[in-house]
Amino acid sequence: MLALPIIASFALLPYVAAQESLAIQAIEAHFAQARIVPDYFDSFNPSATLELDYAGTKLTPGQKVTKEQVGPTPVVTVTPANSSVTLDGTYTIAMIDVDVVGADLDEGVTRHWLVNGVTIENGVVTNSSATAITPYAGPWPAAGSGPHRYIVALYQQPSTFVAPEGFTGPLPVGVYDFEDYVEDSGLGPLVAANYINVEEGTATASQVATSAVVTSTLPAAASAGGSSTRSGGTTGTNTGTAAASTNTSGAIQLALSPIAALLAGLSIFAL
């Protein structure tokens, strides 16, 4: 007969699924809250989450940091949304500056990182055999311009991928039409993305107000039984910290704690 821990593991499955869904729903909510959708992306439906680690500091979506904090190349970790998502093959990774909330992006966005042919090994993006079109160049917003939204995006790179004309050699930081690059090179789909806020000095113009992300209002939070958490301010872009609501592990841990306690007390028994 089945041991109690095995039976309990089946009971945990809905919670694990909820955790995965909550992580995806949270990043989607952050992209909407920061007006990246629809200011830049018409839609955002990732199949994985993307984490940025700068010198041992893991940033939450929309976290406000200084340009010095994000100067070195980050370690990028990608986690599938569920067991049906596989992360193999090659990808293109990019960092773009989509400026402040409400900015006119018709002239393009600033390219800070563009590497083709990266792979994912044990969940970590590696460029050991990749082609760096623009090596990582950390955020550098103009002083007084307000909090800039820097997106790091990972796109599936098909076998038919061909870099557009003019993008075959090392290029410095510059403005370009990233959406055209994605379309012209045949990239897609967008697998995962994250973003951070970087501001230099004090904004000299008023900022567009945004709302905070409250994870307890997300559909997956109800099924997980998580507690209410929130991140982001009500003025300007999201300024969450490392304890922001998108760090879903705390909510999930709270949801699982009653079951964990039960297992701790009963694991020595078998049916």
mmCIF file of C-alpha atoms in Angstrom:
data_model
loop_
_atom_site.group_PDB
_atom_site.id
_atom_site.type_symbol
_atom_site.label_atom_id
_atom_site.label_comp_id
_atom_site.label_asym_id
_atom_site.label_seq_id
_atom_site.Cartn_x
_atom_site.Cartn_y
_atom_site.Cartn_z
ATOM 1 C CA MET A 1 0.000 0.000 0.000
ATOM 2 C CA LEU A 2 1.032 3.597 -0.500
ATOM 3 C CA ALA A 3 2.949 5.340 2.250
ATOM 4 C CA LEU A 4 1.474 8.551 3.624
ATOM 5 C CA PRO A 5 4.238 10.766 2.135
ATOM 6 C CA ILE A 6 3.458 9.381 -1.321
ATOM 7 C CA ILE A 7 -0.235 10.056 -0.892
ATOM 8 C CA ALA A 8 0.542 13.547 0.334
ATOM 9 C CA SER A 9 2.734 14.177 -2.704
ATOM 10 C CA PHE A 10 -0.323 13.774 -4.908
ATOM 11 C CA ALA A 11 -2.128 16.274 -2.721
ATOM 12 C CA LEU A 12 0.718 18.734 -3.273
ATOM 13 C CA LEU A 13 0.400 18.678 -7.058
ATOM 14 C CA PRO A 14 -2.287 21.400 -7.226
ATOM 15 C CA TYR A 15 -0.100 23.631 -5.074
ATOM 16 C CA VAL A 16 2.936 23.101 -7.296
ATOM 17 C CA ALA A 17 0.856 23.894 -10.369
ATOM 18 C CA ALA A 18 -0.495 26.996 -8.653
ATOM 19 C CA GLN A 19 3.046 28.150 -7.852
ATOM 20 C CA GLU A 20 4.023 27.874 -11.504
ATOM 21 C CA SER A 21 0.884 29.666 -12.647
ATOM 22 C CA LEU A 22 1.308 32.370 -10.024
ATOM 23 C CA ALA A 23 4.850 33.123 -11.182
ATOM 24 C CA ILE A 24 3.663 33.524 -14.778
ATOM 25 C CA GLN A 25 0.608 35.555 -13.804
ATOM 26 C CA ALA A 26 2.744 37.793 -11.594
ATOM 27 C CA ILE A 27 5.229 38.703 -14.344
ATOM 28 C CA GLU A 28 2.373 39.292 -16.777
ATOM 29 C CA ALA A 29 0.762 41.596 -14.215
ATOM 30 C CA HIS A 30 4.022 43.477 -13.738
ATOM 31 C CA PHE A 31 4.414 44.049 -17.471
ATOM 32 C CA ALA A 32 0.874 45.415 -17.587
ATOM 33 C CA GLN A 33 1.367 47.497 -14.439
ATOM 34 C CA ALA A 34 4.536 49.054 -15.867
ATOM 35 C CA ARG A 35 2.678 49.730 -19.117
ATOM 36 C CA ILE A 36 5.220 47.699 -21.085
ATOM 37 C CA VAL A 37 2.031 46.080 -22.333
ATOM 38 C CA PRO A 38 0.674 47.774 -24.374
ATOM 39 C CA ASP A 39 3.214 50.662 -24.579
ATOM 40 C CA TYR A 40 5.709 48.393 -26.320
ATOM 41 C CA PHE A 41 4.518 44.793 -26.493
ATOM 42 C CA ASP A 42 0.986 44.317 -27.790
ATOM 43 C CA SER A 43 0.732 41.211 -25.615
ATOM 44 C CA PHE A 44 2.922 39.137 -23.314
ATOM 45 C CA ASN A 45 2.330 35.422 -22.811
ATOM 46 C CA PRO A 46 5.577 33.850 -21.572
ATOM 47 C CA SER A 47 6.094 30.116 -21.256
ATOM 48 C CA ALA A 48 8.825 30.537 -18.642
ATOM 49 C CA THR A 49 10.040 32.992 -16.027
ATOM 50 C CA LEU A 50 13.374 34.808 -16.247
ATOM 51 C CA GLU A 51 15.477 35.812 -13.235
ATOM 52 C CA LEU A 52 18.321 38.337 -13.203
ATOM 53 C CA ASP A 53 21.193 37.837 -10.789
ATOM 54 C CA TYR A 54 23.692 40.684 -10.511
ATOM 55 C CA ALA A 55 26.773 39.649 -8.582
ATOM 56 C CA GLY A 56 24.734 37.443 -6.268
ATOM 57 C CA THR A 57 21.758 39.788 -5.935
ATOM 58 C CA LYS A 58 18.592 38.436 -7.497
ATOM 59 C CA LEU A 59 16.290 41.208 -8.650
ATOM 60 C CA THR A 60 12.514 41.147 -8.589
ATOM 61 C CA PRO A 61 10.455 42.408 -11.553
ATOM 62 C CA GLY A 62 10.398 46.184 -11.656
ATOM 63 C CA GLN A 63 12.933 46.557 -8.857
ATOM 64 C CA LYS A 64 14.460 50.022 -8.786
ATOM 65 C CA VAL A 65 18.249 49.887 -8.874
ATOM 66 C CA THR A 66 21.166 52.155 -9.671
ATOM 67 C CA LYS A 67 23.198 51.872 -12.842
ATOM 68 C CA GLU A 68 26.171 50.804 -10.742
ATOM 69 C CA GLN A 69 24.227 47.829 -9.355
ATOM 70 C CA VAL A 70 23.458 46.539 -12.827
ATOM 71 C CA GLY A 71 26.758 47.341 -14.475
ATOM 72 C CA PRO A 72 28.133 43.781 -14.690
ATOM 73 C CA THR A 73 26.648 41.160 -16.981
ATOM 74 C CA PRO A 74 23.895 39.336 -15.081
ATOM 75 C CA VAL A 75 23.467 35.610 -14.668
ATOM 76 C CA VAL A 76 20.144 34.811 -16.333
ATOM 77 C CA THR A 77 18.111 31.861 -15.084
ATOM 78 C CA VAL A 78 15.048 30.582 -16.927
ATOM 79 C CA THR A 79 12.396 28.367 -15.315
ATOM 80 C CA PRO A 80 9.690 26.617 -17.375
ATOM 81 C CA ALA A 81 6.107 27.495 -16.483
ATOM 82 C CA ASN A 82 5.207 23.809 -16.240
ATOM 83 C CA SER A 83 6.426 20.327 -17.111
ATOM 84 C CA SER A 84 5.183 20.587 -20.694
ATOM 85 C CA VAL A 85 7.671 23.388 -21.489
ATOM 86 C CA THR A 86 11.127 22.310 -22.636
ATOM 87 C CA LEU A 87 14.060 24.685 -22.877
ATOM 88 C CA ASP A 88 16.325 23.290 -25.556
ATOM 89 C CA GLY A 89 17.688 24.578 -28.822
ATOM 90 C CA THR A 90 19.068 28.083 -29.296
ATOM 91 C CA TYR A 91 17.766 31.494 -28.292
ATOM 92 C CA THR A 92 18.388 35.191 -28.697
ATOM 93 C CA ILE A 93 18.703 37.331 -25.584
ATOM 94 C CA ALA A 94 18.353 41.092 -25.601
ATOM 95 C CA MET A 95 18.177 44.051 -23.236
ATOM 96 C CA ILE A 96 16.320 47.120 -24.424
ATOM 97 C CA ASP A 97 15.542 50.443 -22.776
ATOM 98 C CA VAL A 98 11.890 51.310 -23.336
ATOM 99 C CA ASP A 99 12.281 54.608 -21.486
ATOM 100 C CA VAL A 100 9.828 55.952 -18.907
ATOM 101 C CA VAL A 101 6.138 55.121 -18.739
ATOM 102 C CA GLY A 102 4.295 57.002 -21.464
ATOM 103 C CA ALA A 103 7.391 57.737 -23.568
ATOM 104 C CA ASP A 104 7.101 57.971 -27.348
ATOM 105 C CA LEU A 105 8.807 54.847 -28.685
ATOM 106 C CA ASP A 106 8.099 55.420 -32.362
ATOM 107 C CA GLU A 107 11.767 56.188 -33.040
ATOM 108 C CA GLY A 108 12.870 52.877 -31.559
ATOM 109 C CA VAL A 109 14.437 51.676 -28.314
ATOM 110 C CA THR A 110 18.004 51.622 -27.058
ATOM 111 C CA ARG A 111 19.894 48.370 -27.496
ATOM 112 C CA HIS A 112 22.037 47.437 -24.481
ATOM 113 C CA TRP A 113 22.499 43.727 -25.129
ATOM 114 C CA LEU A 114 21.924 41.500 -28.147
ATOM 115 C CA VAL A 115 23.316 37.980 -28.399
ATOM 116 C CA ASN A 116 22.226 35.307 -30.870
ATOM 117 C CA GLY A 117 22.634 31.571 -30.407
ATOM 118 C CA VAL A 118 22.613 31.352 -26.615
ATOM 119 C CA THR A 119 21.631 28.061 -25.017
ATOM 120 C CA ILE A 120 20.182 27.050 -21.659
ATOM 121 C CA GLU A 121 22.134 24.642 -19.488
ATOM 122 C CA ASN A 122 20.666 23.565 -16.152
ATOM 123 C CA GLY A 123 18.333 26.528 -16.339
ATOM 124 C CA VAL A 124 21.105 29.087 -16.885
ATOM 125 C CA VAL A 125 21.560 31.031 -20.128
ATOM 126 C CA THR A 126 25.037 30.479 -21.557
ATOM 127 C CA ASN A 127 26.720 32.223 -24.486
ATOM 128 C CA SER A 128 29.713 29.902 -24.782
ATOM 129 C CA SER A 129 28.959 29.295 -28.469
ATOM 130 C CA ALA A 130 26.886 32.415 -29.180
ATOM 131 C CA THR A 131 27.385 35.464 -31.364
ATOM 132 C CA ALA A 132 27.386 38.756 -29.482
ATOM 133 C CA ILE A 133 26.011 41.495 -31.720
ATOM 134 C CA THR A 134 26.106 43.960 -28.827
ATOM 135 C CA PRO A 135 27.926 42.721 -25.717
ATOM 136 C CA TYR A 136 26.186 43.560 -22.448
ATOM 137 C CA ALA A 137 26.342 47.282 -21.707
ATOM 138 C CA GLY A 138 24.610 48.191 -18.458
ATOM 139 C CA PRO A 139 21.734 50.671 -18.203
ATOM 140 C CA TRP A 140 22.700 54.333 -18.383
ATOM 141 C CA PRO A 141 19.599 56.570 -18.348
ATOM 142 C CA ALA A 142 19.936 60.307 -18.801
ATOM 143 C CA ALA A 143 20.047 62.242 -15.528
ATOM 144 C CA GLY A 144 16.670 63.655 -14.563
ATOM 145 C CA SER A 145 14.787 61.692 -17.226
ATOM 146 C CA GLY A 146 12.951 59.506 -14.719
ATOM 147 C CA PRO A 147 12.912 55.735 -14.103
ATOM 148 C CA HIS A 148 13.669 53.866 -17.320
ATOM 149 C CA ARG A 149 12.260 50.398 -17.909
ATOM 150 C CA TYR A 150 14.963 47.975 -19.039
ATOM 151 C CA ILE A 151 13.607 44.737 -20.465
ATOM 152 C CA VAL A 152 15.634 41.538 -20.747
ATOM 153 C CA ALA A 153 13.878 39.243 -23.215
ATOM 154 C CA LEU A 154 14.587 35.709 -24.397
ATOM 155 C CA TYR A 155 13.298 34.612 -27.817
ATOM 156 C CA GLN A 156 13.250 31.168 -29.389
ATOM 157 C CA GLN A 157 15.713 31.118 -32.283
ATOM 158 C CA PRO A 158 14.637 28.741 -35.071
ATOM 159 C CA SER A 159 17.005 26.847 -37.341
ATOM 160 C CA THR A 160 16.028 29.229 -40.145
ATOM 161 C CA PHE A 161 17.250 32.265 -38.182
ATOM 162 C CA VAL A 162 19.246 34.792 -40.185
ATOM 163 C CA ALA A 163 20.438 38.034 -38.617
ATOM 164 C CA PRO A 164 19.109 41.076 -40.512
ATOM 165 C CA GLU A 165 21.447 43.110 -42.682
ATOM 166 C CA GLY A 166 23.746 45.243 -40.578
ATOM 167 C CA PHE A 167 23.541 42.966 -37.532
ATOM 168 C CA THR A 168 26.347 40.530 -38.266
ATOM 169 C CA GLY A 169 29.177 42.192 -36.386
ATOM 170 C CA PRO A 170 29.878 43.882 -33.046
ATOM 171 C CA LEU A 171 27.696 46.958 -32.615
ATOM 172 C CA PRO A 172 27.776 49.585 -29.857
ATOM 173 C CA VAL A 173 24.799 50.663 -27.792
ATOM 174 C CA GLY A 174 22.340 52.374 -30.110
ATOM 175 C CA VAL A 175 18.732 53.018 -31.011
ATOM 176 C CA TYR A 176 16.981 50.511 -33.255
ATOM 177 C CA ASP A 177 13.590 49.052 -34.024
ATOM 178 C CA PHE A 178 13.731 45.877 -31.963
ATOM 179 C CA GLU A 179 10.329 44.671 -33.136
ATOM 180 C CA ASP A 180 11.557 44.869 -36.736
ATOM 181 C CA TYR A 181 14.668 42.931 -35.742
ATOM 182 C CA VAL A 182 12.536 40.171 -34.247
ATOM 183 C CA GLU A 183 10.299 40.008 -37.312
ATOM 184 C CA ASP A 184 13.008 40.328 -39.968
ATOM 185 C CA SER A 185 15.193 37.630 -38.415
ATOM 186 C CA GLY A 186 12.320 35.213 -37.922
ATOM 187 C CA LEU A 187 12.640 35.084 -34.137
ATOM 188 C CA GLY A 188 9.850 33.826 -31.990
ATOM 189 C CA PRO A 189 8.103 33.184 -29.804
ATOM 190 C CA LEU A 190 9.026 35.313 -26.793
ATOM 191 C CA VAL A 191 9.832 32.651 -24.199
ATOM 192 C CA ALA A 192 10.483 34.751 -21.106
ATOM 193 C CA ALA A 193 11.217 38.312 -20.047
ATOM 194 C CA ASN A 194 11.822 40.453 -17.002
ATOM 195 C CA TYR A 195 12.446 44.132 -16.409
ATOM 196 C CA ILE A 196 14.079 46.523 -13.968
ATOM 197 C CA ASN A 197 13.833 50.246 -13.291
ATOM 198 C CA VAL A 198 16.938 52.413 -13.386
ATOM 199 C CA GLU A 199 16.927 56.145 -12.643
ATOM 200 C CA GLU A 200 19.732 58.690 -12.505
ATOM 201 C CA GLY A 201 19.170 61.713 -10.308
ATOM 202 C CA THR A 202 15.750 63.232 -9.644
ATOM 203 C CA ALA A 203 13.158 63.348 -12.399
ATOM 204 C CA THR A 204 12.640 66.866 -13.732
ATOM 205 C CA ALA A 205 9.221 66.083 -15.199
ATOM 206 C CA SER A 206 6.093 64.546 -13.723
ATOM 207 C CA GLN A 207 5.774 60.785 -14.032
ATOM 208 C CA VAL A 208 2.790 58.765 -15.224
ATOM 209 C CA ALA A 209 1.067 57.101 -12.289
ATOM 210 C CA THR A 210 0.872 53.310 -12.171
ATOM 211 C CA SER A 211 -0.709 50.868 -9.755
ATOM 212 C CA ALA A 212 0.921 48.258 -7.564
ATOM 213 C CA VAL A 213 0.838 44.538 -8.300
ATOM 214 C CA VAL A 214 -1.059 42.627 -5.606
ATOM 215 C CA THR A 215 -0.436 38.914 -5.999
ATOM 216 C CA SER A 216 -3.407 37.946 -3.847
ATOM 217 C CA THR A 217 -5.707 39.298 -6.559
ATOM 218 C CA LEU A 218 -4.266 36.975 -9.200
ATOM 219 C CA PRO A 219 -6.369 33.881 -10.046
ATOM 220 C CA ALA A 220 -3.584 31.439 -9.167
ATOM 221 C CA ALA A 221 -3.158 32.984 -5.716
ATOM 222 C CA ALA A 222 -6.652 31.920 -4.680
ATOM 223 C CA SER A 223 -5.992 28.283 -5.555
ATOM 224 C CA ALA A 224 -2.619 28.409 -3.777
ATOM 225 C CA GLY A 225 -4.082 29.962 -0.656
ATOM 226 C CA GLY A 226 -1.299 32.562 -0.552
ATOM 227 C CA SER A 227 -1.319 35.638 1.646
ATOM 228 C CA SER A 228 -1.774 39.158 0.316
ATOM 229 C CA THR A 229 1.400 40.842 -0.857
ATOM 230 C CA ARG A 230 2.000 43.837 -3.071
ATOM 231 C CA SER A 231 4.811 45.654 -4.791
ATOM 232 C CA GLY A 232 5.258 48.842 -6.695
ATOM 233 C CA GLY A 233 4.227 52.397 -5.973
ATOM 234 C CA THR A 234 1.342 54.520 -7.144
ATOM 235 C CA THR A 235 3.493 57.122 -8.882
ATOM 236 C CA GLY A 236 5.962 56.371 -11.632
ATOM 237 C CA THR A 237 6.985 52.826 -12.507
ATOM 238 C CA ASN A 238 7.100 49.847 -10.181
ATOM 239 C CA THR A 239 9.778 50.234 -7.506
ATOM 240 C CA GLY A 240 9.606 46.831 -5.822
ATOM 241 C CA THR A 241 12.443 45.567 -3.634
ATOM 242 C CA ALA A 242 13.888 42.128 -3.109
ATOM 243 C CA ALA A 243 10.906 41.387 -0.863
ATOM 244 C CA ALA A 244 8.411 42.396 -3.535
ATOM 245 C CA SER A 245 5.235 40.479 -4.197
ATOM 246 C CA THR A 246 6.574 38.760 -7.289
ATOM 247 C CA ASN A 247 8.799 36.664 -5.066
ATOM 248 C CA THR A 248 6.079 34.034 -4.863
ATOM 249 C CA SER A 249 7.986 31.485 -2.818
ATOM 250 C CA GLY A 250 6.853 33.036 0.466
ATOM 251 C CA ALA A 251 3.183 32.891 -0.437
ATOM 252 C CA ILE A 252 3.506 29.332 -1.666
ATOM 253 C CA GLN A 253 5.393 28.312 1.453
ATOM 254 C CA LEU A 254 2.576 29.678 3.571
ATOM 255 C CA ALA A 255 0.094 27.732 1.489
ATOM 256 C CA LEU A 256 2.051 24.503 1.904
ATOM 257 C CA SER A 257 2.931 24.874 5.574
ATOM 258 C CA PRO A 258 -0.129 23.027 6.941
ATOM 259 C CA ILE A 259 0.600 20.062 4.680
ATOM 260 C CA ALA A 260 4.299 20.184 5.543
ATOM 261 C CA ALA A 261 3.439 20.077 9.227
ATOM 262 C CA LEU A 262 1.166 17.106 8.692
ATOM 263 C CA LEU A 263 3.864 15.219 6.806
ATOM 264 C CA ALA A 264 6.431 15.991 9.496
ATOM 265 C CA GLY A 265 4.228 14.417 12.139
ATOM 266 C CA LEU A 266 3.001 11.435 10.154
ATOM 267 C CA SER A 267 5.847 10.490 7.819
ATOM 268 C CA ILE A 268 6.983 7.674 10.133
ATOM 269 C CA PHE A 269 3.711 5.845 9.628
ATOM 270 C CA ALA A 270 2.750 3.801 6.601
ATOM 271 C CA LEU A 271 -0.606 2.502 5.461
#
